[in-house]
CSV table of C-alpha atoms in Angstrom, one decimal:
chain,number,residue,atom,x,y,z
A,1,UNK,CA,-143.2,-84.0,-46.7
A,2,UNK,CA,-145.9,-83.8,-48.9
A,3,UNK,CA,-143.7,-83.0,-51.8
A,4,UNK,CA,-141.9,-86.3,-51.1
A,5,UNK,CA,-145.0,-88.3,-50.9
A,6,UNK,CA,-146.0,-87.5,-54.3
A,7,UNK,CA,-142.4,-88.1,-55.5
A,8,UNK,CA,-143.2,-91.5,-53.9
A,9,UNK,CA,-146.5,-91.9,-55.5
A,10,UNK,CA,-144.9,-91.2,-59.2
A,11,UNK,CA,-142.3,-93.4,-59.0
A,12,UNK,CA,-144.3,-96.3,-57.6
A,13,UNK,CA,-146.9,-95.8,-60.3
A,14,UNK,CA,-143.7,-95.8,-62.7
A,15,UNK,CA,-142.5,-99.0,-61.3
A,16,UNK,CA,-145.9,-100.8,-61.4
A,17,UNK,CA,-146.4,-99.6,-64.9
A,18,UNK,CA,-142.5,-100.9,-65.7
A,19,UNK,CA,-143.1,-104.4,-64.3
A,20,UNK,CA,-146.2,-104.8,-66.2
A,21,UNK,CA,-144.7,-104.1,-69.5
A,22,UNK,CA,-142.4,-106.6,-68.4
A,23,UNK,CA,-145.0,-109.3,-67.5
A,24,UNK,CA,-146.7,-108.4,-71.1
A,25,UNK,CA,-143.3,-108.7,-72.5
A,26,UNK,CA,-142.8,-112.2,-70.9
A,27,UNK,CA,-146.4,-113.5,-72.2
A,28,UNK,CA,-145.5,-115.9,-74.7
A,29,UNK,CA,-147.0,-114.4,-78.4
A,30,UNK,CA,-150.9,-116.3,-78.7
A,31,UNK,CA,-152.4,-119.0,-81.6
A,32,UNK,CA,-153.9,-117.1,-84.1
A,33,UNK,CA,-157.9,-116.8,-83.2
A,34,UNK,CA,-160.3,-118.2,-85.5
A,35,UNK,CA,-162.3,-116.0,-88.0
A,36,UNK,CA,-164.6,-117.7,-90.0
A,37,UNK,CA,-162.7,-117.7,-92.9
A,38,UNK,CA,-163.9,-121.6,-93.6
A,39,UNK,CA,-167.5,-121.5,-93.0
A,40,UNK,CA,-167.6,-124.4,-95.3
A,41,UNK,CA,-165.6,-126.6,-93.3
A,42,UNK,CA,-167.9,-126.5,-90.4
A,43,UNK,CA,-170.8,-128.0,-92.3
A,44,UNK,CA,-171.5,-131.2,-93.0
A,45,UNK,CA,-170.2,-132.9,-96.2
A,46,UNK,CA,-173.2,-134.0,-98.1
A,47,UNK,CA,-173.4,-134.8,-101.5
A,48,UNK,CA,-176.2,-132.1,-103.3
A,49,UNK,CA,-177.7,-134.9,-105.0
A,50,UNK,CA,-178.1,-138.2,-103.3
A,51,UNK,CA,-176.6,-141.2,-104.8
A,52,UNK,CA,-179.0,-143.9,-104.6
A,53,UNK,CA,-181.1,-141.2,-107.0
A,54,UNK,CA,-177.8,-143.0,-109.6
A,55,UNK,CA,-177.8,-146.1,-108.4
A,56,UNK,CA,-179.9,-147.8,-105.3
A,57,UNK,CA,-177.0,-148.5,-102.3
A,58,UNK,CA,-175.7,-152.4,-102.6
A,59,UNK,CA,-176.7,-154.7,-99.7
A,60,UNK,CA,-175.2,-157.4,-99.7
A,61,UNK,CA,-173.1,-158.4,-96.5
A,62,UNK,CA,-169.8,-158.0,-96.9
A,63,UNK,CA,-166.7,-155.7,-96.9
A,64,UNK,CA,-165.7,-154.2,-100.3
A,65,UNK,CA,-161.5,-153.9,-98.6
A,66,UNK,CA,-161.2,-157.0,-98.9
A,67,UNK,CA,-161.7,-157.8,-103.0
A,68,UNK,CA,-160.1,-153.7,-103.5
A,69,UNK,CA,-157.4,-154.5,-101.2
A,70,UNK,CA,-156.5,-157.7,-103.4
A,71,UNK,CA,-156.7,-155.7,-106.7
A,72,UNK,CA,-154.3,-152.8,-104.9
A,73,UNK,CA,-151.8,-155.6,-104.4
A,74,UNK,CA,-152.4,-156.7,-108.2
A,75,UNK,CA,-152.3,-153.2,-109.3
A,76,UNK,CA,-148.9,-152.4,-107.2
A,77,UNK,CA,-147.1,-155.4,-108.6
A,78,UNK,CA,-147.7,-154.7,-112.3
A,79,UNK,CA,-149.6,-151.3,-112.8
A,80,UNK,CA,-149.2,-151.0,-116.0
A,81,UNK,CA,-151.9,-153.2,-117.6
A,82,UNK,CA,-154.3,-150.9,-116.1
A,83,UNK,CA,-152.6,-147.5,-117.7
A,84,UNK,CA,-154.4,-145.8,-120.5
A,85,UNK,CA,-157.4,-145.6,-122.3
A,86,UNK,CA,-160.1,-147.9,-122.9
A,87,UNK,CA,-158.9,-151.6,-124.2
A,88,UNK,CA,-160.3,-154.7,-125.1
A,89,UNK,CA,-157.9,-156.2,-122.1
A,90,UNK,CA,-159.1,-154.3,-119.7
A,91,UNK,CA,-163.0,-156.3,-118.4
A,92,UNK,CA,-161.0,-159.3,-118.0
A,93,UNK,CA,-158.1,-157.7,-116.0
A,94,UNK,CA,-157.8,-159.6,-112.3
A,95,UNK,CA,-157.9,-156.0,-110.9
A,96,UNK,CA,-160.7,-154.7,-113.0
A,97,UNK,CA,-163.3,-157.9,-111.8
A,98,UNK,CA,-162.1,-157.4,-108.2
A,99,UNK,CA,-163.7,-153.9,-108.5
A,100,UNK,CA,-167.0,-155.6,-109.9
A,101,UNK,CA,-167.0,-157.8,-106.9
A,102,UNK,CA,-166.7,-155.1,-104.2
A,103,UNK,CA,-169.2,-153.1,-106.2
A,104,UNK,CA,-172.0,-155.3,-104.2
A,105,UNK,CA,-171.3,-155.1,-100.8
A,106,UNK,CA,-172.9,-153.0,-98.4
A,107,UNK,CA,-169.7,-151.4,-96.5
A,108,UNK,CA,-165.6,-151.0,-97.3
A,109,UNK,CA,-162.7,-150.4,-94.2
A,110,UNK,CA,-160.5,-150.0,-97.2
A,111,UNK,CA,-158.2,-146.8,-95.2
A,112,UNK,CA,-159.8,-146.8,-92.0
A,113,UNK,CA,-157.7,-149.6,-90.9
A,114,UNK,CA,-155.2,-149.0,-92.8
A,115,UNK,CA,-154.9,-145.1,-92.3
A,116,UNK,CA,-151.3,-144.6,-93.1
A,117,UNK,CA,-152.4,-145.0,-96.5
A,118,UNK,CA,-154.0,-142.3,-96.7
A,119,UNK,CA,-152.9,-139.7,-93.8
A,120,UNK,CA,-149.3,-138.4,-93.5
A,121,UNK,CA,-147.1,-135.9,-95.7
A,122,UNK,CA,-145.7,-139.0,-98.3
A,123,UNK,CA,-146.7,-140.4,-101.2
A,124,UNK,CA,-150.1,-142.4,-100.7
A,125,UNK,CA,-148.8,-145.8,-103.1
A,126,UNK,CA,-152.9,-147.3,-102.3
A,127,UNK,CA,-154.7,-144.3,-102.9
A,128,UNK,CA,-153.1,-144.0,-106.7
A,129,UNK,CA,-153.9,-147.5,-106.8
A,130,UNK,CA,-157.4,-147.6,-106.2
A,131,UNK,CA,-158.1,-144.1,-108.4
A,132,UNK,CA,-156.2,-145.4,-111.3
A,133,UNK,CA,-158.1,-149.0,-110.8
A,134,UNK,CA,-161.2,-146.8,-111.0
A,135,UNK,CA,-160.2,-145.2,-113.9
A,136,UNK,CA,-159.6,-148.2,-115.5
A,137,UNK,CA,-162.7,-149.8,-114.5
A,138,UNK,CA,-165.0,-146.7,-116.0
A,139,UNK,CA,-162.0,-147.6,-119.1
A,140,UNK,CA,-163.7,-151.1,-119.1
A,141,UNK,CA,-167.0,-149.9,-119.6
A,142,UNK,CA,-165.9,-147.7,-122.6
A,143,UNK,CA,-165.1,-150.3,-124.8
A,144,UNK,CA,-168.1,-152.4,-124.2
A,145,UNK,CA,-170.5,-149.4,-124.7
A,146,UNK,CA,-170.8,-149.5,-128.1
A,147,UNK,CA,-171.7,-153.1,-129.0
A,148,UNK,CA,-172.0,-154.6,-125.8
A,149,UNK,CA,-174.1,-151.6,-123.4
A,150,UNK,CA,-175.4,-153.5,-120.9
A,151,UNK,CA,-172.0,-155.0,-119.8
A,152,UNK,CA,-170.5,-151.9,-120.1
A,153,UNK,CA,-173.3,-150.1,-117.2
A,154,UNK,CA,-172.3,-153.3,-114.9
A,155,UNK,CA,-168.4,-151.8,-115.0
A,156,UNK,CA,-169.9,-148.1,-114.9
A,157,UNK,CA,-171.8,-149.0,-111.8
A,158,UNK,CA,-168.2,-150.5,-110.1
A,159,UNK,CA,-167.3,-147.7,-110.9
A,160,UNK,CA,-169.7,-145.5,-109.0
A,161,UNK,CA,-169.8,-148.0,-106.3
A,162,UNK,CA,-166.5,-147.6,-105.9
A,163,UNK,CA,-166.2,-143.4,-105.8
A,164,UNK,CA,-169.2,-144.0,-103.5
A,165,UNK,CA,-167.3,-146.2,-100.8
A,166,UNK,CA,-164.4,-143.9,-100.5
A,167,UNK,CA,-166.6,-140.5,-100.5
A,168,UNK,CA,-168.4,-142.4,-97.8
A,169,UNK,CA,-165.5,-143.6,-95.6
A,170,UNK,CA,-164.1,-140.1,-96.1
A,171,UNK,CA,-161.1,-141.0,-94.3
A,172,UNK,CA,-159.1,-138.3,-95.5
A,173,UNK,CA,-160.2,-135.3,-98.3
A,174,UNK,CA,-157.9,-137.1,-100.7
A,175,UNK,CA,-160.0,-140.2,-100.4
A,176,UNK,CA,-163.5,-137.4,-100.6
A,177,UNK,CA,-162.4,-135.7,-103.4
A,178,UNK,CA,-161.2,-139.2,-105.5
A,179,UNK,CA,-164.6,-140.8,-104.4
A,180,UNK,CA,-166.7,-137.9,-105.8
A,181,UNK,CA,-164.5,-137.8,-109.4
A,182,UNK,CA,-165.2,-141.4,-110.0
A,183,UNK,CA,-168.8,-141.2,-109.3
A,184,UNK,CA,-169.2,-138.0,-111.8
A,185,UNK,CA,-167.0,-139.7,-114.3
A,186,UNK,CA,-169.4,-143.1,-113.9
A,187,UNK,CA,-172.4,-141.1,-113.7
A,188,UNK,CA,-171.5,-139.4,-117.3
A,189,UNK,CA,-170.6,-142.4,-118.8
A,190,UNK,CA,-174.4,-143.5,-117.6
A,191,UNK,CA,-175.8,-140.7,-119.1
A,192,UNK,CA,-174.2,-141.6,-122.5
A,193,UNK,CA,-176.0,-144.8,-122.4
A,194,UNK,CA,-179.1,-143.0,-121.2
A,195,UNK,CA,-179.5,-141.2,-123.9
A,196,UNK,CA,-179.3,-144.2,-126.0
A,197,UNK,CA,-182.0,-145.8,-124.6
A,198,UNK,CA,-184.2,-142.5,-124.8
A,199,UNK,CA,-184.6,-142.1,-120.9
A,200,UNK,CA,-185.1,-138.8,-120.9
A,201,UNK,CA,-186.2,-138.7,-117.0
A,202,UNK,CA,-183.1,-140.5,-116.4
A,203,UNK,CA,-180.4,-138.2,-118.6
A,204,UNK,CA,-182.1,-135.4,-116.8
A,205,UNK,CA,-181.2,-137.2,-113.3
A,206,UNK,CA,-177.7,-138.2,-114.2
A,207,UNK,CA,-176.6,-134.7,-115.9
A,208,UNK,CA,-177.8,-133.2,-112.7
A,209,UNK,CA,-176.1,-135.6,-111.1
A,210,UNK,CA,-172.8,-134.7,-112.2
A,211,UNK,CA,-172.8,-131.2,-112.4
A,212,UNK,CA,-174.1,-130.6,-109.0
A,213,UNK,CA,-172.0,-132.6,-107.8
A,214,UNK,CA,-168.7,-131.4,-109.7
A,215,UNK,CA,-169.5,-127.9,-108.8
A,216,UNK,CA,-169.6,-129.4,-104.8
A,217,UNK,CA,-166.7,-131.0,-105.2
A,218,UNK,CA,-165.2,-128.0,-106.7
A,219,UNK,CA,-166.0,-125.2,-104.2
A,220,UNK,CA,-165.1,-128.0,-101.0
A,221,UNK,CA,-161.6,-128.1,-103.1
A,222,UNK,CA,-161.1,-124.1,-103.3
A,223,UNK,CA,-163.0,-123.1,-100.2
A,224,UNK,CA,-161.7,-125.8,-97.7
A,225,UNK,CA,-159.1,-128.3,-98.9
A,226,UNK,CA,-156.7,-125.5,-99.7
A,227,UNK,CA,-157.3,-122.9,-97.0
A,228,UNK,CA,-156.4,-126.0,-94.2
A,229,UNK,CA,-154.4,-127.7,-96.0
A,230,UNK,CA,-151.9,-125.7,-98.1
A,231,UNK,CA,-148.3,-125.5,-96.5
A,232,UNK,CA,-147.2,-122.5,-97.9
A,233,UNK,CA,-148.0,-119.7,-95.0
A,234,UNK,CA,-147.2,-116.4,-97.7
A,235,UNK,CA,-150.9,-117.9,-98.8
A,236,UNK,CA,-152.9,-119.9,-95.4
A,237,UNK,CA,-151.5,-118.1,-92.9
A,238,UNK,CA,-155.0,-115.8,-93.4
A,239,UNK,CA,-156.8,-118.8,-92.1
A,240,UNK,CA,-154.4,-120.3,-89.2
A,241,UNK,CA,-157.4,-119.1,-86.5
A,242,UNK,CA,-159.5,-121.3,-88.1
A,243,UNK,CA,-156.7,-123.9,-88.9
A,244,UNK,CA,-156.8,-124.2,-85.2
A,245,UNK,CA,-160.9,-124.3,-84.8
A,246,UNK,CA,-160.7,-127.1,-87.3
A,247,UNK,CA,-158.3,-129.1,-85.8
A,248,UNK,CA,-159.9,-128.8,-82.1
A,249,UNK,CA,-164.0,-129.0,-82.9
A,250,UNK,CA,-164.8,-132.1,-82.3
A,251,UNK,CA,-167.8,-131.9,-84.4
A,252,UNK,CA,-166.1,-130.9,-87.6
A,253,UNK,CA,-165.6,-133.4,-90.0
A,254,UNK,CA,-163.3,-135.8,-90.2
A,255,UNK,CA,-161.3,-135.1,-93.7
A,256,UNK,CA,-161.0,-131.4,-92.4
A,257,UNK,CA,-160.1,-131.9,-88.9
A,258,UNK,CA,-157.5,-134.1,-90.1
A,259,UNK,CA,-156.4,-132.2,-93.1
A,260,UNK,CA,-155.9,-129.3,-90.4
A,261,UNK,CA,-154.2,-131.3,-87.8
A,262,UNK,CA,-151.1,-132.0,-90.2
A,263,UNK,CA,-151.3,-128.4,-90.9
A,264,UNK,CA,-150.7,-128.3,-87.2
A,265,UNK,CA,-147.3,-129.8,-88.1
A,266,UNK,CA,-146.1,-127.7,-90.5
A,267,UNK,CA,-146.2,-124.4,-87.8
A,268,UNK,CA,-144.1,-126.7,-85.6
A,269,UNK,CA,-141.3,-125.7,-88.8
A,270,UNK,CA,-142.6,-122.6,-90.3
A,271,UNK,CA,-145.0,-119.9,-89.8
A,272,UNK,CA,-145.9,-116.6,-91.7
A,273,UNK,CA,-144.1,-113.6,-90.2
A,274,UNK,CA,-146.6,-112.2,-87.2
A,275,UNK,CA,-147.6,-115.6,-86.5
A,276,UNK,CA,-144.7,-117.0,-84.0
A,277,UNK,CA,-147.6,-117.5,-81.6
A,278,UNK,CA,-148.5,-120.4,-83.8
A,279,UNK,CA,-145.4,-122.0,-84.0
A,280,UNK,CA,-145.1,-122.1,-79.9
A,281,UNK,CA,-149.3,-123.6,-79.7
A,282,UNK,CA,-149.1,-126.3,-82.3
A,283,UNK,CA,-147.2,-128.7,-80.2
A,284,UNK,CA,-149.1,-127.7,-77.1
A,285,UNK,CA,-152.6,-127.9,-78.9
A,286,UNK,CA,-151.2,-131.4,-80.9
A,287,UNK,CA,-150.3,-132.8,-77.7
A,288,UNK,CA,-153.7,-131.9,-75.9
A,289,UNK,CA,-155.2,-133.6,-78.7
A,290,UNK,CA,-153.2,-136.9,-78.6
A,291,UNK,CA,-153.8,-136.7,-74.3
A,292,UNK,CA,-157.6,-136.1,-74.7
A,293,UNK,CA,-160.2,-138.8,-73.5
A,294,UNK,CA,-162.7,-137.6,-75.7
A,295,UNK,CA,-163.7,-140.9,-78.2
A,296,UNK,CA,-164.2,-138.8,-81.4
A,297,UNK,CA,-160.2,-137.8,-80.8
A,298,UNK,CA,-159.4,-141.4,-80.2
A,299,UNK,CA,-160.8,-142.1,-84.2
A,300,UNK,CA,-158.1,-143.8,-85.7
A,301,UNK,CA,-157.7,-141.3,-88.6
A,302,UNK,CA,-157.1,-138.5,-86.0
A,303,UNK,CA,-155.0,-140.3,-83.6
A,304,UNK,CA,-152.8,-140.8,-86.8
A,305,UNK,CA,-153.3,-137.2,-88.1
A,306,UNK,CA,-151.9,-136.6,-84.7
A,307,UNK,CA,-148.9,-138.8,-84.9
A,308,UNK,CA,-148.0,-137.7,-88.0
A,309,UNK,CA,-147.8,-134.1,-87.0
A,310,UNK,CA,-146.2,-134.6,-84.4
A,311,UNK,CA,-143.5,-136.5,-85.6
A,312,UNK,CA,-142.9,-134.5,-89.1
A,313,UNK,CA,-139.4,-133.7,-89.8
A,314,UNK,CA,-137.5,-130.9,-91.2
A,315,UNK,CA,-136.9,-132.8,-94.2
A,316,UNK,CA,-140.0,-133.7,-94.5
A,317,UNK,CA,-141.5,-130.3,-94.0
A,318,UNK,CA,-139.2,-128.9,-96.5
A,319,UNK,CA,-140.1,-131.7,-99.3
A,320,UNK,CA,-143.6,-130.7,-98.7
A,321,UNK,CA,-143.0,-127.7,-99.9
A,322,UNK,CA,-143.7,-125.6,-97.0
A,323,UNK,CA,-140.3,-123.8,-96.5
């Protein structure tokens, strides 16, 4: 009898242990856990060197989108007037004095409320607008600098007014990282001029200006644009843990929580190999983020992060580039 109660005993240990393999089995596979492999994306995005130290912020009362959104419409119609290098054309192009004018006003809603502009996995027509509109107004200032200087700094400052508004906004990283080029790119042209007035003090302000500020914009590009944002998993599916942090933490900033959000959308096509777990949370964890009352994932740039991912297609994913 005793024999047979330890028979019994075996096999119901061998059953239990049988039907929990089974319920491990049946576990569907988890999101990857975060693992601080984007420390930088958890930190506030500050420029290293402020930039009223380049130019004192404008105050007057009024939006800058409206005078830039007129001069994307100008530039969209007919871009190529505002193509090339430096021209005598250019300071008296429609586009180019729209740019002057927004250069005064204390605030710009250029892309917040117009976020498809500058979220989603398509071409971004207004964002290549308003760069190359920069470019051309920095162009501007080029020609005048050698006989006519002090016009030139009024279209060097548009310039930097304009890099600053759209690193302010920060509606997306595209929109950071185009603000802080046109600010370096105005602040060197400053620098130039500098030096031709002797303001040592100043050159000194203006170089450091730039090149703290490049190599900021730099390491933001290589440490946390690509890690979140690159769709190719054979290279970002070492950071999908934190992919997911990103996209959750309220507290992260905007251009990275949005950046990982449509990241979000790409695992609902593809994931690396050992990651399926990813591919079965990125809808669950997108559609907790669309459901949630909490106001900072009501923002309009994450609501449309949101939308986005959710509603990438195949096509889409594939013309992205991310398999």
């Amino acid at each position: 009898m005793f024999g047979n109660l330890q028979g019994w005993i075996i096999s119901a240990v061998m059953l239990l242990a049988t039907a929990g393999t089974l319920v491990v089995l049946a576990q569907p596979p988890k999101e990857s856990v975060p693992n601080n492999t984007v420390p930088l994306a958890f930190k506030p995005i500050q420029l290293p060197v402020s930039a009223d130290a380049v130019e004192p912020a404008p105050t007057a009362d009024c939006d800058a989108a409206e005078p830039y959104r007129e001069a994307i419409d100008l530039y969209l119609q007919d871009p190529a007037p505002y193509q090339g290098g430096a021209r005598a054309d250019l300071p008296e192009r429609r586009g180019v004095t729209l740019i002057l004018d927004g250069a005064k006003c204390a605030r710009m809603h250029l892309f917040e409320t117009n976020p498809t502009q500058a979220i989603g996995y398509g071409a971004k027509p207004w964002m290549e607008a308003i760069m190359n509109l920069g470019q051309a107004t920095n162009n501007a200032g080029l020609w005048l600098r050698n006989d006519h200087p002090d016009d030139a700094l009024k279209y060097f400052v548009a310039t930097f007014e304009l890099g600053r508004k759209l690193f302010e906004e920060r509606v997306s990283w595209d929109e950071v990282s185009r603000g802080m080029s046109l600010m370096t790119a105005a602040a060197e042209q400053m620098t130039e001029l500098a030096n031709r007035n002797h303001d040592g003090p100043r050159v000194d302000m203006l170089q450091k200006f730039a090149q703290k500020v490049n190599q900021y914009h730099t390491d933001l590009q290589d440490k946390v644009a690509s890690p979140l944002g690159n769709p190719v998993e054979s290279y970002a599916a070492q950071y999908s843990g934190d992919v997911f942090a990103a996209a959750k933490n309220v507290n992260v900033e905007r251009p990275w929580r949005v950046a990982a959000i449509l990241h979000l959308g790409h695992y609902r096509w593809n994931v690396a190999d050992g990651n399926k777990g990813d591919q079965i949370w990125a809808p669950k964890e997108l559609d907790a983020l669309d459901k949630s009352p909490d106001p900072k994932n009501q923002d309009i740039a994450i609501k449309t992060a949101i939308h986005e991912a959710q509603n990438l297609t195949l096509d889409q994913q594939r013309m992205t580039g991310g398999g």
